[in-house]
């Protein structure tokens, strides 16, 4: 696997789940946040301690609630909480129709989706892709700021 990833936000933690954290009881929920490593975007950065990305199929990644576009208001709806699946307020994004995409309706072909090992708890990640041989450490940093998108898609 040429993709190496680092989790910047994880949770709820196992301890908080044990303490009663759930979508109906957010009080005991704890999210662990980790600082991005310094210079991780540089080609000389050593990400050998990072995890290999996990590859998922479209079915495994899931899609959650399909957005809809309201042409009268240019609103793409419905945005929901990745924690409770409840509608957010506001629950829309001002955009154009061609940007309000329902992922499930896209043609992905033989594409695969990468993330860390836990689709439900690895909330935000950064990833790097090896260009060329791994021994040359010729890394190209490709940040993936997909915070909570997988959680959102799994909240169907």
PDB file of C-alpha atoms in Angstrom, residues 6-11 13 30-38 40 116 121-126:
ATOM      1  CA  UNK A   6      -2.274   9.354  10.488  1.00  0.00           C
ATOM      2  CA  UNK A   7      -5.422   9.926  12.544  1.00  0.00           C
ATOM      3  CA  UNK A   8      -5.843  13.484  13.817  1.00  0.00           C
ATOM      4  CA  UNK A   9      -9.232  12.959  15.493  1.00  0.00           C
ATOM      5  CA  UNK A  10     -10.463   9.679  16.958  1.00  0.00           C
ATOM      6  CA  UNK A  11     -13.564   8.885  18.877  1.00  0.00           C
ATOM      7  CA  UNK A  13     -12.809   6.786  22.747  1.00  0.00           C
ATOM      8  CA  UNK A  30     -14.606  12.056  24.493  1.00  0.00           C
ATOM      9  CA  UNK A  31     -12.837  12.652  21.209  1.00  0.00           C
ATOM     10  CA  UNK A  32      -9.041  12.268  21.156  1.00  0.00           C
ATOM     11  CA  UNK A  33      -7.309  14.886  18.993  1.00  0.00           C
ATOM     12  CA  UNK A  34      -3.729  14.530  17.778  1.00  0.00           C
ATOM     13  CA  UNK A  35      -1.576  17.318  16.364  1.00  0.00           C
ATOM     14  CA  UNK A  36      -0.439  16.970  12.777  1.00  0.00           C
ATOM     15  CA  UNK A  37       3.262  16.131  12.735  1.00  0.00           C
ATOM     16  CA  UNK A  38       5.499  19.077  11.903  1.00  0.00           C
ATOM     17  CA  UNK A  40       4.462  16.162   7.327  1.00  0.00           C
ATOM     18  CA  UNK A 116      -7.857   4.456   8.418  1.00  0.00           C
ATOM     19  CA  UNK A 121     -14.033   6.282  14.974  1.00  0.00           C
ATOM     20  CA  UNK A 122     -11.221   7.639  12.790  1.00  0.00           C
ATOM     21  CA  UNK A 123     -12.953  10.998  12.286  1.00  0.00           C
ATOM     22  CA  UNK A 124     -10.194  13.050  10.647  1.00  0.00           C
ATOM     23  CA  UNK A 125      -7.080  11.771   8.971  1.00  0.00           C
ATOM     24  CA  UNK A 126      -4.144  12.974   6.903  1.00  0.00           C
TER      25      UNK A 126
END
